[in-house]
Amino acid sequence: MYEVFPLVAGVVIALLVPRYVGAGQRKLAYGGLGVGVAALATIIAGEEWFFIFVDLAEVFIAMGVTLTIAAYYWPAWRATEPNPAVLADANAVRDTVSRVAKSFPGRNSD
């Protein structure tokens, strides 16, 4: 049950940040809110601090998936092309997750 909180929080963050935060501050907002929510999820669950990495992954994956889906399917943005602002946010989250994943030992770095 405790693993649902980071996923739902990631979705909520991804839906609210583009609406209420200016384009220049979005990366900072995504990062700060994501880390804060992951820490809060770890505290609520009473887990060891190592599990913050699991919660971080859940939050940022939920944000990336939500931003990608919103870029293509958000009803208010129906057009022939995805919304470029939200798509840029989704690409930034995806690139960051990719860089972090490649930095782990044992991974092939291309």
mmCIF file of N, CA and C in Angstrom:
data_model
loop_
_atom_site.group_PDB
_atom_site.id
_atom_site.type_symbol
_atom_site.label_atom_id
_atom_site.label_comp_id
_atom_site.label_asym_id
_atom_site.label_seq_id
_atom_site.Cartn_x
_atom_site.Cartn_y
_atom_site.Cartn_z
ATOM 1 N N MET A 1 0.817 -1.198 0.000
ATOM 2 C CA MET A 1 0.000 0.000 0.000
ATOM 3 C C MET A 1 0.860 1.261 0.000
ATOM 4 N N TYR A 2 2.018 1.191 0.671
ATOM 5 C CA TYR A 2 2.870 2.372 0.752
ATOM 6 C C TYR A 2 3.508 2.720 -0.591
ATOM 7 N N GLU A 3 3.556 1.766 -1.511
ATOM 8 C CA GLU A 3 4.172 2.034 -2.808
ATOM 9 C C GLU A 3 3.232 2.781 -3.741
ATOM 10 N N VAL A 4 1.963 2.887 -3.378
ATOM 11 C CA VAL A 4 1.003 3.620 -4.207
ATOM 12 C C VAL A 4 1.216 5.122 -4.055
ATOM 13 N N PHE A 5 1.565 5.563 -2.861
ATOM 14 C CA PHE A 5 1.741 6.994 -2.600
ATOM 15 C C PHE A 5 2.752 7.652 -3.540
ATOM 16 N N PRO A 6 3.959 7.100 -3.742
ATOM 17 C CA PRO A 6 4.906 7.753 -4.652
ATOM 18 C C PRO A 6 4.397 7.795 -6.092
ATOM 19 N N LEU A 7 3.682 6.766 -6.519
ATOM 20 C CA LEU A 7 3.164 6.749 -7.890
ATOM 21 C C LEU A 7 2.089 7.818 -8.088
ATOM 22 N N VAL A 8 1.161 7.881 -7.157
ATOM 23 C CA VAL A 8 0.088 8.879 -7.259
ATOM 24 C C VAL A 8 0.660 10.287 -7.134
ATOM 25 N N ALA A 9 1.603 10.475 -6.230
ATOM 26 C CA ALA A 9 2.225 11.791 -6.061
ATOM 27 C C ALA A 9 2.980 12.202 -7.323
ATOM 28 N N GLY A 10 3.653 11.260 -7.975
ATOM 29 C CA GLY A 10 4.342 11.570 -9.228
ATOM 30 C C GLY A 10 3.382 12.015 -10.308
ATOM 31 N N VAL A 11 2.228 11.364 -10.391
ATOM 32 C CA VAL A 11 1.213 11.753 -11.369
ATOM 33 C C VAL A 11 0.686 13.157 -11.057
ATOM 34 N N VAL A 12 0.400 13.409 -9.787
ATOM 35 C CA VAL A 12 -0.124 14.724 -9.392
ATOM 36 C C VAL A 12 0.906 15.822 -9.666
ATOM 37 N N ILE A 13 2.156 15.569 -9.342
ATOM 38 C CA ILE A 13 3.210 16.556 -9.606
ATOM 39 C C ILE A 13 3.304 16.843 -11.096
ATOM 40 N N ALA A 14 3.277 15.791 -11.908
ATOM 41 C CA ALA A 14 3.401 15.965 -13.357
ATOM 42 C C ALA A 14 2.227 16.744 -13.941
ATOM 43 N N LEU A 15 1.054 16.612 -13.349
ATOM 44 C CA LEU A 15 -0.107 17.341 -13.859
ATOM 45 C C LEU A 15 -0.178 18.781 -13.370
ATOM 46 N N LEU A 16 0.348 19.052 -12.180
ATOM 47 C CA LEU A 16 0.233 20.398 -11.615
ATOM 48 C C LEU A 16 1.400 21.321 -11.934
ATOM 49 N N VAL A 17 2.605 20.793 -12.033
ATOM 50 C CA VAL A 17 3.776 21.655 -12.248
ATOM 51 C C VAL A 17 3.693 22.430 -13.567
ATOM 52 N N PRO A 18 3.341 21.812 -14.702
ATOM 53 C CA PRO A 18 3.263 22.619 -15.932
ATOM 54 C C PRO A 18 2.213 23.722 -15.865
ATOM 55 N N ARG A 19 1.218 23.534 -15.034
ATOM 56 C CA ARG A 19 0.149 24.525 -14.939
ATOM 57 C C ARG A 19 0.519 25.699 -14.031
ATOM 58 N N TYR A 20 1.252 25.442 -12.964
ATOM 59 C CA TYR A 20 1.483 26.475 -11.953
ATOM 60 C C TYR A 20 2.922 26.981 -11.852
ATOM 61 N N VAL A 21 3.860 26.350 -12.535
ATOM 62 C CA VAL A 21 5.264 26.757 -12.427
ATOM 63 C C VAL A 21 5.736 27.229 -13.797
ATOM 64 N N GLY A 22 6.466 28.318 -13.813
ATOM 65 C CA GLY A 22 6.986 28.851 -15.064
ATOM 66 C C GLY A 22 7.975 27.901 -15.724
ATOM 67 N N ALA A 23 8.130 28.041 -17.015
ATOM 68 C CA ALA A 23 8.965 27.121 -17.786
ATOM 69 C C ALA A 23 10.408 27.092 -17.294
ATOM 70 N N GLY A 24 10.931 28.218 -16.839
ATOM 71 C CA GLY A 24 12.317 28.269 -16.385
ATOM 72 C C GLY A 24 12.566 27.565 -15.060
ATOM 73 N N GLN A 25 11.522 27.347 -14.283
ATOM 74 C CA GLN A 25 11.679 26.754 -12.957
ATOM 75 C C GLN A 25 11.166 25.318 -12.874
ATOM 76 N N ARG A 26 10.691 24.751 -13.978
ATOM 77 C CA ARG A 26 10.052 23.436 -13.924
ATOM 78 C C ARG A 26 11.007 22.318 -13.533
ATOM 79 N N LYS A 27 12.206 22.318 -14.077
ATOM 80 C CA LYS A 27 13.141 21.236 -13.725
ATOM 81 C C LYS A 27 13.427 21.236 -12.234
ATOM 82 N N LEU A 28 13.616 22.411 -11.669
ATOM 83 C CA LEU A 28 13.854 22.535 -10.243
ATOM 84 C C LEU A 28 12.632 22.066 -9.452
ATOM 85 N N ALA A 29 11.445 22.425 -9.929
ATOM 86 C CA ALA A 29 10.219 22.015 -9.241
ATOM 87 C C ALA A 29 10.039 20.502 -9.305
ATOM 88 N N TYR A 30 10.256 19.916 -10.481
ATOM 89 C CA TYR A 30 10.128 18.463 -10.602
ATOM 90 C C TYR A 30 11.118 17.755 -9.673
ATOM 91 N N GLY A 31 12.365 18.203 -9.696
ATOM 92 C CA GLY A 31 13.392 17.568 -8.869
ATOM 93 C C GLY A 31 13.129 17.729 -7.387
ATOM 94 N N GLY A 32 12.846 18.951 -6.965
ATOM 95 C CA GLY A 32 12.610 19.214 -5.547
ATOM 96 C C GLY A 32 11.381 18.503 -5.009
ATOM 97 N N LEU A 33 10.291 18.591 -5.752
ATOM 98 C CA LEU A 33 9.068 17.922 -5.300
ATOM 99 C C LEU A 33 9.226 16.404 -5.341
ATOM 100 N N GLY A 34 9.923 15.899 -6.359
ATOM 101 C CA GLY A 34 10.129 14.457 -6.464
ATOM 102 C C GLY A 34 10.947 13.904 -5.307
ATOM 103 N N VAL A 35 12.029 14.579 -4.975
ATOM 104 C CA VAL A 35 12.866 14.134 -3.853
ATOM 105 C C VAL A 35 12.110 14.276 -2.538
ATOM 106 N N GLY A 36 11.373 15.378 -2.390
ATOM 107 C CA GLY A 36 10.601 15.580 -1.161
ATOM 108 C C GLY A 36 9.529 14.518 -0.968
ATOM 109 N N VAL A 37 8.821 14.190 -2.043
ATOM 110 C CA VAL A 37 7.775 13.166 -1.957
ATOM 111 C C VAL A 37 8.390 11.796 -1.684
ATOM 112 N N ALA A 38 9.518 11.493 -2.316
ATOM 113 C CA ALA A 38 10.177 10.201 -2.084
ATOM 114 C C ALA A 38 10.632 10.082 -0.631
ATOM 115 N N ALA A 39 11.180 11.157 -0.077
ATOM 116 C CA ALA A 39 11.594 11.137 1.327
ATOM 117 C C ALA A 39 10.387 10.978 2.235
ATOM 118 N N LEU A 40 9.305 11.681 1.920
ATOM 119 C CA LEU A 40 8.093 11.557 2.723
ATOM 120 C C LEU A 40 7.522 10.139 2.649
ATOM 121 N N ALA A 41 7.557 9.536 1.470
ATOM 122 C CA ALA A 41 7.068 8.157 1.326
ATOM 123 C C ALA A 41 7.917 7.184 2.139
ATOM 124 N N THR A 42 9.215 7.400 2.162
ATOM 125 C CA THR A 42 10.101 6.543 2.934
ATOM 126 C C THR A 42 9.819 6.691 4.432
ATOM 127 N N ILE A 43 9.582 7.915 4.866
ATOM 128 C CA ILE A 43 9.279 8.157 6.282
ATOM 129 C C ILE A 43 7.930 7.552 6.654
ATOM 130 N N ILE A 44 6.919 7.763 5.818
ATOM 131 C CA ILE A 44 5.580 7.237 6.111
ATOM 132 C C ILE A 44 5.607 5.716 6.206
ATOM 133 N N ALA A 45 6.343 5.071 5.288
ATOM 134 C CA ALA A 45 6.391 3.613 5.276
ATOM 135 C C ALA A 45 7.254 3.063 6.410
ATOM 136 N N GLY A 46 8.071 3.888 7.019
ATOM 137 C CA GLY A 46 8.949 3.434 8.093
ATOM 138 C C GLY A 46 10.059 2.535 7.577
ATOM 139 N N GLU A 47 10.459 2.770 6.343
ATOM 140 C CA GLU A 47 11.495 1.939 5.723
ATOM 141 C C GLU A 47 12.877 2.471 6.069
ATOM 142 N N GLU A 48 13.871 1.659 5.784
ATOM 143 C CA GLU A 48 15.254 2.120 5.901
ATOM 144 C C GLU A 48 15.499 3.186 4.836
ATOM 145 N N TRP A 49 16.475 4.056 5.076
ATOM 146 C CA TRP A 49 16.716 5.153 4.142
ATOM 147 C C TRP A 49 17.215 4.686 2.789
ATOM 148 N N PHE A 50 17.721 3.475 2.705
ATOM 149 C CA PHE A 50 18.140 2.954 1.402
ATOM 150 C C PHE A 50 16.962 2.904 0.430
ATOM 151 N N PHE A 51 15.763 2.660 0.934
ATOM 152 C CA PHE A 51 14.581 2.517 0.081
ATOM 153 C C PHE A 51 14.112 3.831 -0.527
ATOM 154 N N ILE A 52 14.748 4.937 -0.146
ATOM 155 C CA ILE A 52 14.406 6.201 -0.793
ATOM 156 C C ILE A 52 14.704 6.120 -2.289
ATOM 157 N N PHE A 53 15.694 5.296 -2.680
ATOM 158 C CA PHE A 53 16.017 5.162 -4.104
ATOM 159 C C PHE A 53 14.887 4.470 -4.860
ATOM 160 N N VAL A 54 14.233 3.525 -4.227
ATOM 161 C CA VAL A 54 13.074 2.861 -4.842
ATOM 162 C C VAL A 54 11.939 3.868 -4.992
ATOM 163 N N ASP A 55 11.707 4.650 -3.949
ATOM 164 C CA ASP A 55 10.644 5.649 -4.001
ATOM 165 C C ASP A 55 10.966 6.744 -5.014
ATOM 166 N N LEU A 56 12.230 7.135 -5.110
ATOM 167 C CA LEU A 56 12.629 8.111 -6.128
ATOM 168 C C LEU A 56 12.332 7.594 -7.525
ATOM 169 N N ALA A 57 12.679 6.352 -7.772
ATOM 170 C CA ALA A 57 12.414 5.772 -9.087
ATOM 171 C C ALA A 57 10.923 5.752 -9.378
ATOM 172 N N GLU A 58 10.132 5.377 -8.404
ATOM 173 C CA GLU A 58 8.681 5.341 -8.609
ATOM 174 C C GLU A 58 8.120 6.728 -8.929
ATOM 175 N N VAL A 59 8.556 7.733 -8.187
ATOM 176 C CA VAL A 59 8.051 9.088 -8.399
ATOM 177 C C VAL A 59 8.446 9.592 -9.789
ATOM 178 N N PHE A 60 9.711 9.447 -10.160
ATOM 179 C CA PHE A 60 10.163 10.008 -11.422
ATOM 180 C C PHE A 60 9.657 9.221 -12.627
ATOM 181 N N ILE A 61 9.486 7.934 -12.490
ATOM 182 C CA ILE A 61 8.897 7.161 -13.584
ATOM 183 C C ILE A 61 7.429 7.559 -13.760
ATOM 184 N N ALA A 62 6.710 7.728 -12.658
ATOM 185 C CA ALA A 62 5.311 8.162 -12.753
ATOM 186 C C ALA A 62 5.210 9.542 -13.395
ATOM 187 N N MET A 63 6.143 10.440 -13.043
ATOM 188 C CA MET A 63 6.138 11.766 -13.664
ATOM 189 C C MET A 63 6.411 11.674 -15.158
ATOM 190 N N GLY A 64 7.415 10.906 -15.536
ATOM 191 C CA GLY A 64 7.761 10.782 -16.958
ATOM 192 C C GLY A 64 6.644 10.178 -17.785
ATOM 193 N N VAL A 65 6.031 9.127 -17.276
ATOM 194 C CA VAL A 65 4.928 8.489 -18.013
ATOM 195 C C VAL A 65 3.745 9.437 -18.116
ATOM 196 N N THR A 66 3.421 10.120 -17.025
ATOM 197 C CA THR A 66 2.287 11.054 -17.045
ATOM 198 C C THR A 66 2.541 12.211 -18.000
ATOM 199 N N LEU A 67 3.742 12.763 -17.990
ATOM 200 C CA LEU A 67 4.046 13.868 -18.896
ATOM 201 C C LEU A 67 3.982 13.426 -20.358
ATOM 202 N N THR A 68 4.456 12.222 -20.640
ATOM 203 C CA THR A 68 4.407 11.722 -22.008
ATOM 204 C C THR A 68 2.964 11.504 -22.450
ATOM 205 N N ILE A 69 2.167 10.896 -21.594
ATOM 206 C CA ILE A 69 0.757 10.679 -21.930
ATOM 207 C C ILE A 69 0.042 12.019 -22.088
ATOM 208 N N ALA A 70 0.306 12.962 -21.196
ATOM 209 C CA ALA A 70 -0.337 14.274 -21.282
ATOM 210 C C ALA A 70 0.060 15.006 -22.557
ATOM 211 N N ALA A 71 1.288 14.837 -22.991
ATOM 212 C CA ALA A 71 1.741 15.518 -24.204
ATOM 213 C C ALA A 71 0.969 15.038 -25.430
ATOM 214 N N TYR A 72 0.547 13.793 -25.430
ATOM 215 C CA TYR A 72 -0.127 13.239 -26.597
ATOM 216 C C TYR A 72 -1.643 13.208 -26.474
ATOM 217 N N TYR A 73 -2.170 13.077 -25.259
ATOM 218 C CA TYR A 73 -3.590 12.794 -25.119
ATOM 219 C C TYR A 73 -4.385 13.781 -24.280
ATOM 220 N N TRP A 74 -3.784 14.852 -23.794
ATOM 221 C CA TRP A 74 -4.514 15.796 -22.954
ATOM 222 C C TRP A 74 -5.646 16.409 -23.777
ATOM 223 N N PRO A 75 -6.890 16.318 -23.307
ATOM 224 C CA PRO A 75 -8.024 16.762 -24.123
ATOM 225 C C PRO A 75 -7.984 18.240 -24.509
ATOM 226 N N ALA A 76 -7.510 19.097 -23.626
ATOM 227 C CA ALA A 76 -7.479 20.530 -23.930
ATOM 228 C C ALA A 76 -6.433 20.868 -24.982
ATOM 229 N N TRP A 77 -5.509 19.961 -25.234
ATOM 230 C CA TRP A 77 -4.435 20.228 -26.177
ATOM 231 C C TRP A 77 -4.577 19.411 -27.451
ATOM 232 N N ARG A 78 -5.794 19.021 -27.791
ATOM 233 C CA ARG A 78 -5.989 18.212 -28.991
ATOM 234 C C ARG A 78 -5.476 18.986 -30.201
ATOM 235 N N ALA A 79 -4.556 18.405 -30.883
ATOM 236 C CA ALA A 79 -3.983 18.997 -32.088
ATOM 237 C C ALA A 79 -3.345 17.864 -32.872
ATOM 238 N N THR A 80 -2.762 18.205 -33.988
ATOM 239 C CA THR A 80 -2.112 17.169 -34.784
ATOM 240 C C THR A 80 -0.770 16.770 -34.204
ATOM 241 N N GLU A 81 -0.183 17.618 -33.365
ATOM 242 C CA GLU A 81 1.118 17.333 -32.765
ATOM 243 C C GLU A 81 0.995 17.425 -31.244
ATOM 244 N N PRO A 82 1.868 16.739 -30.524
ATOM 245 C CA PRO A 82 1.824 16.837 -29.061
ATOM 246 C C PRO A 82 2.208 18.237 -28.591
ATOM 247 N N ASN A 83 1.774 18.561 -27.393
ATOM 248 C CA ASN A 83 2.098 19.853 -26.811
ATOM 249 C C ASN A 83 3.614 19.934 -26.607
ATOM 250 N N PRO A 84 4.291 20.893 -27.243
ATOM 251 C CA PRO A 84 5.754 20.938 -27.157
ATOM 252 C C PRO A 84 6.292 21.224 -25.759
ATOM 253 N N ALA A 85 5.587 22.008 -24.954
ATOM 254 C CA ALA A 85 6.083 22.322 -23.607
ATOM 255 C C ALA A 85 6.071 21.082 -22.723
ATOM 256 N N VAL A 86 4.983 20.342 -22.750
ATOM 257 C CA VAL A 86 4.889 19.145 -21.922
ATOM 258 C C VAL A 86 5.801 18.055 -22.457
ATOM 259 N N LEU A 87 5.911 17.961 -23.781
ATOM 260 C CA LEU A 87 6.805 16.965 -24.383
ATOM 261 C C LEU A 87 8.256 17.249 -24.002
ATOM 262 N N ALA A 88 8.638 18.530 -23.942
ATOM 263 C CA ALA A 88 9.999 18.891 -23.534
ATOM 264 C C ALA A 88 10.246 18.476 -22.087
ATOM 265 N N ASP A 89 9.242 18.663 -21.216
ATOM 266 C CA ASP A 89 9.375 18.228 -19.825
ATOM 267 C C ASP A 89 9.524 16.717 -19.747
ATOM 268 N N ALA A 90 8.720 15.990 -20.526
ATOM 269 C CA ALA A 90 8.800 14.523 -20.526
ATOM 270 C C ALA A 90 10.163 14.061 -21.031
ATOM 271 N N ASN A 91 10.678 14.716 -22.058
ATOM 272 C CA ASN A 91 12.000 14.348 -22.582
ATOM 273 C C ASN A 91 13.096 14.643 -21.564
ATOM 274 N N ALA A 92 12.972 15.731 -20.828
ATOM 275 C CA ALA A 92 13.976 16.067 -19.819
ATOM 276 C C ALA A 92 13.979 15.034 -18.697
ATOM 277 N N VAL A 93 12.802 14.612 -18.256
ATOM 278 C CA VAL A 93 12.730 13.589 -17.205
ATOM 279 C C VAL A 93 13.296 12.278 -17.721
ATOM 280 N N ARG A 94 12.947 11.887 -18.956
ATOM 281 C CA ARG A 94 13.446 10.645 -19.535
ATOM 282 C C ARG A 94 14.969 10.673 -19.659
ATOM 283 N N ASP A 95 15.528 11.787 -20.119
ATOM 284 C CA ASP A 95 16.980 11.887 -20.266
ATOM 285 C C ASP A 95 17.685 11.811 -18.916
ATOM 286 N N THR A 96 17.118 12.439 -17.897
ATOM 287 C CA THR A 96 17.718 12.395 -16.571
ATOM 288 C C THR A 96 17.700 10.981 -16.013
ATOM 289 N N VAL A 97 16.570 10.292 -16.153
ATOM 290 C CA VAL A 97 16.480 8.915 -15.669
ATOM 291 C C VAL A 97 17.463 8.031 -16.423
ATOM 292 N N SER A 98 17.610 8.261 -17.721
ATOM 293 C CA SER A 98 18.547 7.480 -18.528
ATOM 294 C C SER A 98 19.988 7.697 -18.056
ATOM 295 N N ARG A 99 20.365 8.947 -17.789
ATOM 296 C CA ARG A 99 21.729 9.240 -17.323
ATOM 297 C C ARG A 99 21.986 8.611 -15.962
ATOM 298 N N VAL A 100 21.012 8.670 -15.085
ATOM 299 C CA VAL A 100 21.180 8.086 -13.763
ATOM 300 C C VAL A 100 21.307 6.573 -13.874
ATOM 301 N N ALA A 101 20.489 5.958 -14.709
ATOM 302 C CA ALA A 101 20.541 4.504 -14.869
ATOM 303 C C ALA A 101 21.886 4.058 -15.429
ATOM 304 N N LYS A 102 22.453 4.824 -16.342
ATOM 305 C CA LYS A 102 23.747 4.466 -16.924
ATOM 306 C C LYS A 102 24.894 4.655 -15.945
ATOM 307 N N SER A 103 24.679 5.467 -14.911
ATOM 308 C CA SER A 103 25.765 5.735 -13.968
ATOM 309 C C SER A 103 25.941 4.620 -12.936
ATOM 310 N N PHE A 104 24.988 3.692 -12.845
ATOM 311 C CA PHE A 104 25.123 2.603 -11.896
ATOM 312 C C PHE A 104 26.213 1.628 -12.341
ATOM 313 N N PRO A 105 26.968 1.090 -11.406
ATOM 314 C CA PRO A 105 28.026 0.131 -11.760
ATOM 315 C C PRO A 105 27.419 -1.100 -12.429
ATOM 316 N N GLY A 106 28.174 -1.632 -13.371
ATOM 317 C CA GLY A 106 27.732 -2.827 -14.069
ATOM 318 C C GLY A 106 26.887 -2.537 -15.287
ATOM 319 N N ARG A 107 26.556 -1.269 -15.519
ATOM 320 C CA ARG A 107 25.778 -0.894 -16.695
ATOM 321 C C ARG A 107 26.736 -0.533 -17.814
ATOM 322 N N ASN A 108 26.332 -0.819 -19.012
ATOM 323 C CA ASN A 108 27.145 -0.421 -20.172
ATOM 324 C C ASN A 108 26.925 1.066 -20.405
ATOM 325 N N SER A 109 27.980 1.822 -20.473
ATOM 326 C CA SER A 109 27.861 3.228 -20.783
ATOM 327 C C SER A 109 28.296 3.423 -22.221
ATOM 328 N N ASP A 110 27.328 3.870 -23.019
ATOM 329 C CA ASP A 110 27.590 4.038 -24.469
ATOM 330 C C ASP A 110 28.207 5.356 -24.768
#
